[in-house]
Amino acid sequence: MNYKNFPMVPRVVFGRGSFNQINDILAPKRTSIYAPFIFLLDNVFKNNPWLTSRIKLSYDDRIIFVSSKEEPKTSQVDELVEDIILKSKERPSGIIGIGGGSLLDMAKAVALLITNEGDAQQYQGWDLIKNPGIYHVGIPTISGTGAEVSRTTILTGPKLKLGINSDYTPFDQVILDPELTAGVPKQQWFYTGMDCYVHCVESLNGTYLNEFSKTYGEKSFDLCKEIFLDDNLSEEEAQNKLMMASWHGGMSIAYSQVGVAHAMSYGLSFLLGVKHGIGNCLVFDHLEEFYPEGVKIFKQMKEKHGIELPTGICKDLSDDDFDTMIRVALSLEPLWENAVGKNWKQTITPEKLRGIYKKI
Amino acid sequence: MNYKNFPMVPRVVFGRGSFNQINDILAPKRTSIYAPFIFLLDNVFKNNPWLTSRIKLSYDDRIIFVSSKEEPKTSQVDELVEDIILKSKERPSGIIGIGGGSLLDMAKAVALLITNEGDAQQYQGWDLIKNPGIYHVGIPTISGTGAEVSRTTILTGPKLKLGINSDYTPFDQVILDPELTAGVPKQQWFYTGMDCYVHCVESLNGTYLNEFSKTYGEKSFDLCKEIFLDDNLSEEEAQNKLMMASWHGGMSIAYSQVGVAHAMSYGLSFLLGVKHGIGNCLVFDHLEEFYPEGVKIFKQMKEKHGIELPTGICKDLSDDDFDTMIRVALSLEPLWENAVGKNWKQTITPEKLRGIYKKI
């Protein structure tokens, strides 16, 4: 039996206001005055001096604003990499992703593609990356995705929605500043928080589970229940706890795997561009068969926060559309194996997935 | 406000039997055929082919057996470093510590002292190490100390018992194989497990606590209660869980600090050579004033496992002896500040400590 030698983020700062330390953290990592730091910021921070004024740009450093309206694409990564290489006198000193899961994944992918030749889509899969990426830093501004600790970067390519999973993917540095999550709109807060909750349910109910993943998953699960079901937390406490829930949830799946909701949500995203957080919720809502207890609690959380999921998303889709979603979902073999076991192909048929998609 | 940029162990394997992967993990780290791997093994594994036969020695690799009867000393580290440098054709490829906290701390210290000139005692304190150590790997064979994740290596020097705390101290690689803890004698299992339990109590009740430390500490605390108070676990489950409790407990104090039991137990060790695990228990048993709930549960755990602590340890000590213990304990300022707050010197007097030591 062969156990994964799991790469952990080697440096982490946690604390309200810790984002103020960004310049001090980066300074010793500058390789030359011609080697800029490239900050990838979510568009929502344009004209937000509360955040941007704290980033000190020196020499050729620059901020690139990136939209996270759509899920990150391999083509977007390729364009960014080309732009960065063309406009930088030397290989950059580092890439800093500031935003939600999309921005974090984009930063990881860009850092890898600067040192690995070719297009991003070539590396979608497991352990295809050959060279370490350049120094990359993740600073989440919304909690739940686990992208801050994971060894993947989920991208939508021409053929698949699939991660670049590799030991070189995790960030070299993460800054966890719960203050940065203060302005997140309620719906997005809920959907992204549920990404974390679903990670826990899928990890804790998976066949890949071991005691390492279990302890992280259980803690994250308990935090999610506290945050989304209890009424005892101040806003600040809830922000702090959700940031840690995301971290532990990410650690839990990092050593195990996600499951049915993620596999099917990827299909939904690939075809319709549905964002990952809400996509998970749309699918998870119909997964009582796989996760009875988890789905029951999810419905309580939805109700408590007055969240109504959109319906009829799949009602006008053609047979070809369903086939595309099913193809993408079934391509994620490790997720199914984790969820259902080695013989998953006996029960997870295209017809079964079509039945679930039709309810959405 | 300035938050610590905490160094995490960048690679970890978890799993029963994962020790079998040791040779595959080390192979790519060999810097040359003249640069040996040095395995520091606890003496108890002498003539234990179940463990030693799985270590493949190549070229000039060697195993050095080290006694952990006494707490690790700075002089012992200096001797090992000298021996290793003299007998190796090149700077070693790595140091692998296999054993309990003593062996793990020894391995960390040796790896640091190979690249930092002078004696180990010069580096006792906070952030005195100048250069990264050589590659070092930690493989715990008893659970509880947290030494596998910590940024310290606790050593008894001529003047103090104090750690070499630095960002270079943590292991580059940890292998968590709960099978290796199978043969631990019951008393030692309990005392070392209580090291973990005390870490949690001291972290969770400390003034340094933040949400990061809290979530790790809470999980570890819950695991300790499950392991030491409930009757629902198989032997294997209990081993797995205690290994993870130790890991999370170590993570919790790494971003906060320990407290009263540790400070006073260092005094006891320094003067009398009392081992750390039992030393903690001897002190903690009398700390109701500081940790009422924690001590209550500790007494339940002791009772459940029929553990009777030795008594009268300090009854024949001279005034000078007490002064020595008190001096060592009070030198650990961050521990007191964490336990009692910034104004700890107002209440933590030599007389107060003498009173507690006299009960032991």
XYZ file of C-alpha atoms in Angstrom:
720
model
C 0.000 0.000 0.000
C 1.318 3.399 -0.957
C 0.355 6.545 0.934
C 0.479 10.002 -0.584
C 3.356 12.217 0.505
C 1.168 15.225 0.931
C 2.608 18.723 0.318
C 1.443 21.284 2.870
C 1.590 25.058 2.514
C 4.969 25.752 4.118
C 4.164 29.228 5.489
C 0.958 30.656 6.880
C -0.014 33.855 8.670
C -3.369 34.043 10.430
C -4.919 37.129 11.962
C -7.318 40.014 11.483
C -5.325 42.693 9.706
C -2.497 40.329 8.798
C -2.824 41.482 5.177
C -0.854 44.551 6.310
C 2.220 42.317 6.447
C 2.128 41.533 2.721
C 5.002 43.849 1.754
C 7.267 42.590 4.522
C 6.556 39.010 3.565
C 7.293 39.563 -0.131
C 10.401 41.751 0.173
C 12.921 38.951 0.853
C 11.466 36.932 -2.038
C 12.316 39.501 -4.725
C 14.864 37.886 -7.028
C 15.922 41.130 -8.776
C 14.670 44.638 -9.514
C 13.723 43.405 -13.005
C 11.706 40.518 -11.611
C 8.320 41.936 -10.651
C 5.685 40.714 -8.272
C 2.429 40.255 -10.149
C -0.724 40.704 -8.097
C -3.826 39.052 -9.500
C -6.791 40.773 -7.872
C -10.464 40.091 -8.197
C -12.173 42.844 -10.196
C -14.388 43.610 -7.223
C -11.397 45.292 -5.588
C -11.014 47.870 -8.363
C -11.402 51.280 -6.776
C -11.128 49.778 -3.321
C -8.221 51.649 -1.740
C -8.898 49.997 1.639
C -7.316 46.932 0.091
C -5.213 48.122 -2.852
C -3.490 50.983 -1.005
C -1.849 48.438 1.263
C -0.033 46.811 -1.656
C 3.246 48.618 -2.202
C 4.270 48.341 -5.854
C 8.033 48.666 -6.417
C 10.073 48.575 -9.641
C 7.999 46.758 -12.279
C 5.453 45.216 -9.911
C 1.915 45.408 -11.135
C -1.651 44.609 -10.317
C -3.764 42.771 -12.875
C -7.479 42.819 -12.197
C -9.233 39.607 -13.167
C -12.930 38.963 -13.408
C -14.283 36.050 -11.426
C -17.733 36.295 -12.963
C -17.001 33.046 -14.772
C -15.110 30.011 -13.576
C -11.409 30.231 -14.467
C -10.508 28.910 -17.917
C -7.335 27.385 -19.281
C -7.384 29.999 -22.080
C -7.474 32.781 -19.491
C -4.432 31.299 -17.768
C -2.581 31.072 -21.094
C -3.346 34.713 -21.891
C -2.203 35.880 -18.480
C 1.006 33.889 -18.707
C 1.777 35.288 -22.152
C 1.072 38.834 -21.025
C 3.229 38.443 -17.915
C 6.157 36.896 -19.780
C 6.029 39.516 -22.551
C 5.839 42.484 -20.217
C 8.389 41.336 -17.607
C 12.110 41.948 -18.112
C 12.875 38.837 -16.105
C 10.916 35.884 -14.818
C 8.676 37.377 -12.105
C 9.637 37.125 -8.452
C 6.186 35.833 -7.627
C 2.469 35.688 -8.307
C 0.071 36.802 -5.596
C -3.566 35.775 -5.931
C -6.044 37.863 -3.928
C -9.697 36.880 -4.115
C -11.936 33.826 -3.969
C -11.293 30.331 -5.270
C -11.169 31.519 -8.883
C -8.400 34.018 -8.224
C -6.472 31.602 -6.029
C -6.675 28.886 -8.659
C -5.685 31.343 -11.371
C -2.617 32.427 -9.392
C -1.545 28.835 -8.823
C -2.002 27.952 -12.492
C -0.144 31.036 -13.740
C 2.780 30.349 -11.384
C 3.008 26.798 -12.762
C 2.626 27.723 -16.434
C 5.430 30.283 -16.261
C 7.898 27.453 -15.707
C 6.144 24.656 -17.607
C 6.030 24.955 -21.378
C 2.865 24.762 -23.416
C -0.780 25.410 -22.631
C -2.609 25.017 -19.355
C -4.935 22.363 -20.777
C -1.987 19.994 -21.293
C -1.574 19.807 -17.543
C -5.179 19.173 -16.537
C -5.099 15.882 -14.695
C -2.916 14.309 -12.040
C 0.834 14.896 -11.679
C 1.577 16.119 -15.203
C 3.486 19.213 -14.086
C 7.253 18.701 -14.510
C 8.869 21.793 -12.974
C 8.219 23.718 -9.760
C 6.264 26.910 -10.402
C 7.524 30.325 -9.394
C 6.888 31.568 -5.848
C 3.148 31.988 -5.348
C 1.076 33.427 -2.552
C -2.623 32.966 -1.834
C -4.743 35.482 0.028
C -8.409 34.444 0.247
C -11.026 37.197 0.452
C -13.925 34.777 0.740
C -13.945 31.563 2.752
C -14.970 28.057 1.851
C -13.213 26.883 -1.282
C -10.170 25.324 0.375
C -8.160 26.545 -2.625
C -5.745 28.112 -0.163
C -4.433 24.678 0.899
C -5.235 22.360 -1.972
C -2.824 20.729 -4.426
C -5.103 21.489 -7.345
C -6.260 24.407 -9.449
C -9.604 23.746 -11.094
C -9.834 25.019 -14.674
C -12.365 24.784 -17.442
C -10.601 23.689 -20.612
C -11.912 23.092 -24.118
C -12.737 19.483 -23.302
C -13.038 19.191 -19.536
C -13.378 20.954 -16.250
C -10.486 19.407 -14.384
C -7.739 20.486 -12.014
C -4.011 20.743 -12.458
C -3.231 18.420 -9.566
C 0.422 18.324 -8.602
C 2.840 18.553 -5.704
C 3.975 21.905 -7.105
C 0.475 23.390 -7.088
C 0.101 24.412 -3.406
C 0.968 27.948 -2.437
C 4.371 28.751 -0.965
C 2.724 31.233 1.368
C -0.826 31.876 2.518
C -2.128 34.910 4.373
C -5.362 34.257 6.250
C -6.904 37.605 7.170
C -10.597 37.156 8.037
C -11.122 40.933 7.813
C -10.801 40.659 4.039
C -14.009 38.610 3.931
C -16.110 41.341 5.554
C -17.759 42.667 2.390
C -18.877 39.387 0.819
C -22.572 39.464 -0.256
C -24.793 37.081 1.671
C -25.670 34.673 -1.166
C -22.037 34.306 -2.151
C -21.049 33.869 1.502
C -23.555 31.036 1.762
C -22.705 29.269 -1.486
C -18.968 29.457 -0.902
C -19.392 28.379 2.718
C -21.366 25.406 1.448
C -18.434 24.469 -0.779
C -16.564 23.880 2.474
C -19.490 22.056 4.049
C -19.790 19.778 1.012
C -16.027 19.099 1.101
C -16.455 17.800 4.632
C -19.473 15.636 3.873
C -17.811 14.160 0.800
C -14.516 13.553 2.572
C -16.048 12.099 5.745
C -18.322 9.765 3.761
C -15.724 8.714 1.234
C -13.953 5.390 0.884
C -10.571 7.171 0.765
C -11.007 8.502 4.292
C -8.205 7.979 6.778
C -7.754 9.321 10.295
C -5.713 12.290 9.037
C -8.495 13.493 6.733
C -11.129 12.563 9.254
C -9.856 14.775 12.064
C -9.612 17.790 9.737
C -13.002 17.025 8.183
C -14.722 16.601 11.537
C -13.381 19.894 12.844
C -14.422 21.719 9.698
C -17.851 20.067 9.764
C -18.376 21.134 13.384
C -17.325 24.695 12.570
C -19.762 24.792 9.630
C -22.609 23.683 11.862
C -21.669 26.329 14.424
C -21.483 29.052 11.763
C -24.524 28.161 9.699
C -26.925 26.747 12.303
C -26.181 28.367 15.668
C -26.834 31.959 16.659
C -24.046 32.432 19.142
C -21.355 34.024 17.027
C -20.478 37.661 16.466
C -19.840 38.645 12.865
C -16.093 38.678 13.476
C -16.109 35.288 15.150
C -18.104 33.839 12.265
C -15.584 35.259 9.771
C -12.641 33.859 11.738
C -14.240 30.467 12.103
C -15.309 30.170 8.473
C -11.779 30.955 7.346
C -10.484 28.131 9.538
C -13.308 25.807 8.449
C -12.249 26.369 4.855
C -8.621 25.639 5.751
C -9.400 22.420 7.609
C -11.955 21.345 4.992
C -9.304 21.834 2.324
C -6.800 19.808 4.364
C -9.362 17.056 4.736
C -9.991 16.598 1.003
C -6.353 17.126 0.172
C -5.559 13.747 1.695
C -8.776 12.099 0.585
C -11.019 13.307 -2.238
C -14.327 15.007 -2.937
C -17.344 13.107 -4.246
C -20.645 13.102 -6.096
C -21.601 16.780 -5.719
C -18.270 17.967 -7.041
C -18.199 15.557 -9.969
C -21.689 16.545 -11.092
C -21.213 20.230 -10.369
C -18.219 20.220 -12.724
C -20.534 19.009 -15.491
C -22.944 21.834 -14.743
C -20.159 24.424 -14.766
C -18.595 23.106 -17.937
C -21.793 23.272 -19.949
C -23.563 26.252 -18.424
C -20.789 28.192 -16.712
C -22.547 27.778 -13.365
C -20.214 29.007 -10.630
C -18.751 26.297 -8.447
C -20.308 27.268 -5.104
C -23.878 27.451 -6.299
C -23.317 24.499 -8.643
C -22.396 22.336 -5.671
C -25.521 23.449 -3.839
C -27.764 22.765 -6.852
C -26.478 19.217 -7.077
C -26.068 18.489 -3.365
C -29.707 19.363 -2.722
C -30.647 16.151 -4.597
C -28.064 13.755 -3.167
C -29.998 12.264 -0.217
C -29.262 8.839 -1.630
C -25.514 9.333 -1.211
C -25.341 11.668 1.777
C -28.634 11.407 3.730
C -27.498 13.122 6.941
C -25.392 15.725 5.143
C -28.227 16.744 2.833
C -30.685 16.980 5.735
C -28.429 19.425 7.576
C -27.801 21.343 4.334
C -31.528 21.893 3.921
C -31.701 23.223 7.502
C -28.877 25.649 6.741
C -30.600 26.837 3.558
C -33.814 27.423 5.438
C -32.165 29.228 8.327
C -30.565 31.711 5.949
C -33.558 32.075 3.633
C -31.642 30.765 0.645
C -33.803 29.673 -2.283
C -31.922 27.806 -4.937
C -32.806 28.565 -8.542
C -34.814 25.815 -10.231
C -35.341 24.632 -13.781
C -31.680 25.097 -14.666
C -31.650 21.954 -16.805
C -35.211 22.010 -18.089
C -34.471 23.243 -21.614
C -31.331 21.224 -22.203
C -30.988 18.909 -25.190
C -29.922 15.279 -25.049
C -26.502 16.359 -26.285
C -26.247 18.815 -23.416
C -27.010 16.121 -20.885
C -24.458 13.859 -22.546
C -21.808 16.560 -22.257
C -22.478 17.095 -18.555
C -22.476 13.365 -17.928
C -19.215 12.915 -19.849
C -17.495 15.616 -17.793
C -18.867 14.271 -14.516
C -17.877 10.673 -15.265
C -14.366 11.696 -16.307
C -13.609 12.484 -12.655
C -12.919 8.871 -11.759
C -11.165 9.359 -8.405
C -14.158 11.350 -7.144
C -16.546 8.492 -7.936
C -14.213 5.898 -6.566
C -13.986 7.862 -3.343
C -17.745 8.347 -3.145
C -18.963 4.880 -4.093
C -15.970 2.531 -4.013
C -13.855 0.638 -6.504
C -16.848 -0.825 -8.305
C -18.557 2.518 -8.843
C -19.066 1.850 -12.539
C -21.636 -0.808 -11.690
C -24.054 1.697 -10.187
C -23.054 5.115 -11.513
C -24.534 4.948 -15.000
C -25.219 7.782 -17.447
C -28.939 7.195 -16.860
C -28.549 7.681 -13.141
C -26.734 10.992 -13.590
C -29.284 12.130 -16.172
C -32.010 11.486 -13.593
C -30.287 13.709 -11.034
C -29.461 16.466 -13.538
C -33.105 16.525 -14.652
C -34.194 17.482 -11.130
C -31.976 20.581 -11.145
C 0.051 44.224 15.302
C 2.394 41.663 13.861
C 1.356 38.065 13.304
C 3.790 35.178 13.136
C 4.513 33.790 9.681
C 4.290 30.234 10.850
C 6.411 27.533 9.130
C 4.504 24.277 8.574
C 6.032 20.887 7.848
C 5.991 20.934 4.031
C 5.569 17.180 3.479
C 3.644 14.607 5.455
C 2.693 10.982 4.935
C 0.038 9.423 7.131
C -0.924 5.777 7.246
C -0.477 2.457 8.984
C 2.618 0.911 7.437
C 3.689 4.157 5.772
C 7.126 3.703 7.349
C 7.751 1.227 4.515
C 8.029 4.231 2.179
C 11.056 5.664 3.982
C 13.611 4.571 1.369
C 11.564 5.894 -1.560
C 11.085 9.205 0.206
C 14.773 9.644 0.986
C 16.268 8.493 -2.330
C 15.691 11.756 -4.285
C 17.136 13.760 -1.387
C 20.587 12.155 -1.536
C 23.014 14.891 -2.504
C 25.925 12.541 -3.372
C 27.201 9.054 -2.661
C 29.590 10.600 -0.123
C 26.771 12.396 1.680
C 25.176 9.848 3.985
C 21.789 9.714 5.578
C 22.168 9.522 9.337
C 19.388 7.734 11.184
C 19.049 8.599 14.861
C 17.092 5.770 16.456
C 15.905 5.349 19.981
C 17.906 2.673 21.784
C 14.738 0.679 22.359
C 14.850 -0.313 18.680
C 18.229 -2.030 18.999
C 17.719 -5.648 17.997
C 14.293 -4.844 16.600
C 14.493 -6.040 12.995
C 10.745 -5.357 12.504
C 11.729 -1.715 12.364
C 15.426 -1.588 11.493
C 15.270 -4.095 8.623
C 13.054 -1.689 6.726
C 15.779 0.973 6.657
C 17.967 0.375 3.627
C 21.461 1.685 4.293
C 23.374 2.648 1.119
C 26.917 4.006 0.674
C 27.979 5.593 3.979
C 24.526 5.770 5.559
C 24.431 4.762 9.178
C 22.214 4.258 12.160
C 23.198 5.824 15.461
C 21.307 4.519 18.474
C 20.600 7.167 21.079
C 19.318 6.682 24.582
C 16.215 8.602 25.534
C 16.441 7.626 29.195
C 17.311 11.230 29.937
C 15.975 14.396 28.372
C 18.146 15.511 25.419
C 21.101 17.688 26.337
C 22.946 20.358 24.390
C 26.198 18.470 25.087
C 24.716 15.337 23.526
C 23.816 17.299 20.392
C 27.325 18.750 20.193
C 28.869 15.280 20.480
C 26.604 13.848 17.799
C 27.317 16.741 15.443
C 31.056 16.352 15.939
C 30.890 12.614 15.380
C 28.776 13.014 12.239
C 30.969 15.729 10.729
C 34.180 13.808 11.481
C 32.945 10.530 10.077
C 31.172 11.840 6.957
C 33.107 12.503 3.737
C 30.645 15.225 2.851
C 27.937 17.136 4.643
C 25.207 14.507 5.190
C 22.215 14.303 2.877
C 19.896 14.296 5.849
C 19.157 13.420 9.448
C 16.265 11.110 10.233
C 14.975 11.025 13.800
C 12.980 7.916 14.741
C 11.577 7.775 18.246
C 9.732 9.888 20.781
C 10.051 13.604 21.437
C 13.646 13.258 22.617
C 14.782 11.639 19.386
C 12.803 14.041 17.234
C 14.224 17.041 19.075
C 17.705 15.595 18.832
C 17.356 15.125 15.070
C 16.139 18.702 14.597
C 18.950 20.106 16.713
C 21.649 18.040 14.972
C 20.370 19.121 11.532
C 20.599 22.765 12.620
C 23.981 22.521 14.302
C 25.589 20.955 11.242
C 25.084 24.248 9.375
C 25.298 26.685 12.292
C 28.703 27.108 13.918
C 29.358 26.732 17.599
C 27.581 24.868 20.374
C 23.931 24.024 20.710
C 23.567 26.061 23.907
C 24.331 29.274 21.986
C 21.082 28.830 20.084
C 18.753 28.111 23.004
C 16.158 30.848 22.814
C 14.087 32.432 20.085
C 15.250 32.958 16.498
C 18.975 32.756 17.076
C 19.610 30.229 14.277
C 21.135 31.936 11.223
C 21.267 29.247 8.515
C 18.788 26.614 7.369
C 19.650 23.177 8.734
C 20.238 20.173 6.506
C 17.253 18.114 5.330
C 15.645 16.483 8.354
C 12.894 13.948 8.739
C 10.828 13.111 11.804
C 9.199 9.740 12.416
C 7.424 9.552 15.773
C 7.159 6.151 17.455
C 5.151 7.458 20.395
C 2.388 10.029 20.200
C 1.759 13.156 22.178
C 4.794 15.412 22.189
C 3.911 17.476 19.115
C 7.653 17.559 18.349
C 6.774 16.344 14.853
C 5.258 19.732 13.931
C 6.818 22.213 16.316
C 9.316 24.961 15.538
C 11.340 24.141 18.616
C 13.691 21.499 19.939
C 13.789 21.413 23.720
C 17.250 20.870 25.170
C 18.759 20.874 28.606
C 21.851 23.068 28.586
C 24.320 23.929 31.329
C 22.188 26.873 32.448
C 18.669 26.299 31.201
C 16.184 23.901 29.771
C 15.060 25.840 26.743
C 14.239 25.204 23.108
C 16.024 26.190 19.935
C 13.019 28.021 18.501
C 13.408 29.032 14.871
C 11.760 28.981 11.472
C 14.420 26.482 10.385
C 13.635 24.029 13.179
C 10.555 22.218 11.763
C 11.079 18.988 9.889
C 11.207 18.993 6.084
C 9.320 15.714 6.077
C 7.265 13.802 8.612
C 6.083 10.207 8.393
C 3.107 9.439 10.606
C 2.769 5.677 10.915
C 0.583 4.798 13.912
C 1.747 1.159 13.721
C 5.109 2.275 15.069
C 3.469 3.217 18.375
C 2.128 -0.291 19.000
C 4.764 -1.390 21.519
C 4.772 1.624 23.819
C 4.464 0.631 27.515
C 1.259 1.805 29.164
C 2.730 4.334 31.601
C 4.754 5.980 28.882
C 1.725 5.961 26.571
C -0.241 7.780 29.244
C 2.403 10.334 30.214
C 3.232 11.199 26.607
C -0.438 11.349 25.689
C -0.910 13.756 28.577
C 1.801 15.967 27.087
C -0.613 16.438 24.199
C -3.581 16.936 26.493
C -1.689 19.564 28.488
C -0.678 21.337 25.254
C -4.347 21.708 24.420
C -5.385 22.941 27.846
C -2.531 25.440 27.970
C -3.140 26.667 24.425
C -6.930 26.923 24.745
C -6.682 28.783 28.063
C -3.846 31.069 27.028
C -3.934 34.774 26.275
C -2.107 34.174 22.961
C -4.974 32.095 21.601
C -6.357 32.940 18.170
C -8.911 31.124 16.041
C -6.181 29.234 14.167
C -4.741 27.722 17.346
C -8.179 27.285 18.812
C -9.543 25.050 16.078
C -6.484 22.784 16.217
C -6.514 22.785 20.024
C -10.219 21.970 20.234
C -9.900 19.049 17.840
C -6.924 17.663 19.707
C -8.682 18.147 23.052
C -11.755 16.270 21.788
C -9.571 13.439 20.490
C -7.786 13.187 23.853
C -11.099 12.895 25.668
C -12.235 10.211 23.229
C -8.978 8.264 23.623
C -8.490 8.576 27.372
C -12.057 8.644 28.700
C -14.298 6.705 26.306
C -14.306 2.948 25.755
C -15.385 2.865 22.133
C -12.090 2.633 20.317
C -10.178 -0.374 19.067
C -6.471 -0.381 19.794
C -5.698 0.608 16.205
C -8.215 3.438 16.206
C -6.801 4.732 19.464
C -3.278 4.684 17.991
C -4.410 6.498 14.845
C -6.326 9.097 16.787
C -3.575 9.766 19.311
C -1.107 10.349 16.493
C -3.458 12.932 14.998
C -4.187 14.450 18.420
C -0.464 14.973 18.870
C -0.208 16.579 15.438
C -3.107 18.975 15.988
C -2.018 19.722 19.552
C 1.426 20.605 18.240
C -0.131 22.840 15.571
C -2.180 24.549 18.245
C 0.752 25.527 20.448
C 2.922 26.323 17.460
C 0.810 29.415 16.806
C 0.168 30.168 20.459
C 2.253 28.924 23.379
C 2.252 26.474 26.263
C 1.779 27.582 29.848
C 2.271 26.937 33.554
C 2.731 23.152 33.509
C 5.422 23.327 30.862
C 7.306 26.181 32.520
C 7.381 24.417 35.877
C 8.036 20.996 34.418
C 11.168 22.394 32.750
C 12.425 23.367 36.198
C 11.792 19.846 37.462
C 13.577 18.301 34.472
C 16.518 20.640 34.674
C 17.250 19.904 38.319
C 16.186 16.289 38.652
C 16.232 14.994 35.081
C 12.523 14.166 35.324
C 11.287 13.175 31.851
C 9.036 15.704 30.199
C 5.826 13.672 29.980
C 5.708 12.634 33.621
C 7.084 16.032 34.671
C 4.103 17.730 33.068
C 1.735 15.370 34.857
C 3.408 15.909 38.235
C 2.972 19.665 37.903
C -0.389 19.725 36.142
C -1.963 17.668 38.929
C -1.611 20.740 41.183
C -2.703 23.480 38.787
C -6.444 23.681 39.562
C -5.979 27.378 40.195
C -4.900 27.977 36.597
C -6.789 25.254 34.725
C -9.724 24.086 36.891
C -11.661 22.210 34.195
C -8.530 20.801 32.542
C -7.168 19.434 35.823
C -10.529 17.900 36.735
C -10.613 15.935 33.467
C -6.944 14.994 33.875
C -7.707 13.421 37.242
C -10.536 11.426 35.642
C -8.142 10.185 32.964
C -5.568 9.183 35.575
C -8.164 7.285 37.529
C -9.604 5.533 34.501
C -6.182 4.166 33.564
C -5.057 3.392 37.112
C -2.143 5.777 36.927
C -0.635 6.716 40.281
C 1.806 9.560 40.101
C 4.932 9.297 42.245
C 4.889 11.594 45.291
C 7.491 13.236 47.470
C 9.687 14.120 44.499
C 10.633 17.463 46.011
C 10.551 16.584 49.676
C 14.296 16.371 50.247
C 15.310 19.316 48.121
C 17.356 22.185 49.531
C 16.483 25.854 49.243
C 19.102 26.159 46.521
C 17.411 23.370 44.607
C 14.081 25.138 44.769
C 15.737 28.361 43.669
C 17.227 26.602 40.652
C 13.897 25.149 39.578
C 12.193 28.499 40.092
C 14.882 30.301 38.088
C 14.495 27.899 35.160
C 10.695 28.075 35.279
C 10.612 31.881 35.447
C 13.065 32.211 32.556
C 10.330 30.980 30.199
C 8.686 34.379 29.958
C 6.478 33.783 26.891
C 4.918 30.770 28.616
C 3.928 32.844 31.644
C 2.722 35.712 29.527
C 0.546 33.306 27.576
C -0.783 31.662 30.727
C -1.427 34.700 32.901
C -1.177 37.786 30.692
C 1.197 40.704 30.240
C 1.295 41.497 33.939
C 2.191 37.992 34.996
C 5.084 39.188 37.145
C 2.623 40.698 39.604
C 1.218 37.322 40.614
C 3.786 34.726 39.593
C 6.315 35.098 42.393
C 9.091 32.754 43.443
C 7.121 32.037 46.600
C 4.103 30.969 44.608
C 6.154 28.532 42.528
C 7.893 27.195 45.616
C 4.464 26.454 47.088
C 3.484 24.404 44.050
C 6.829 22.585 43.791
C 6.557 21.636 47.489
C 3.349 19.733 46.777
C 5.064 17.514 44.194
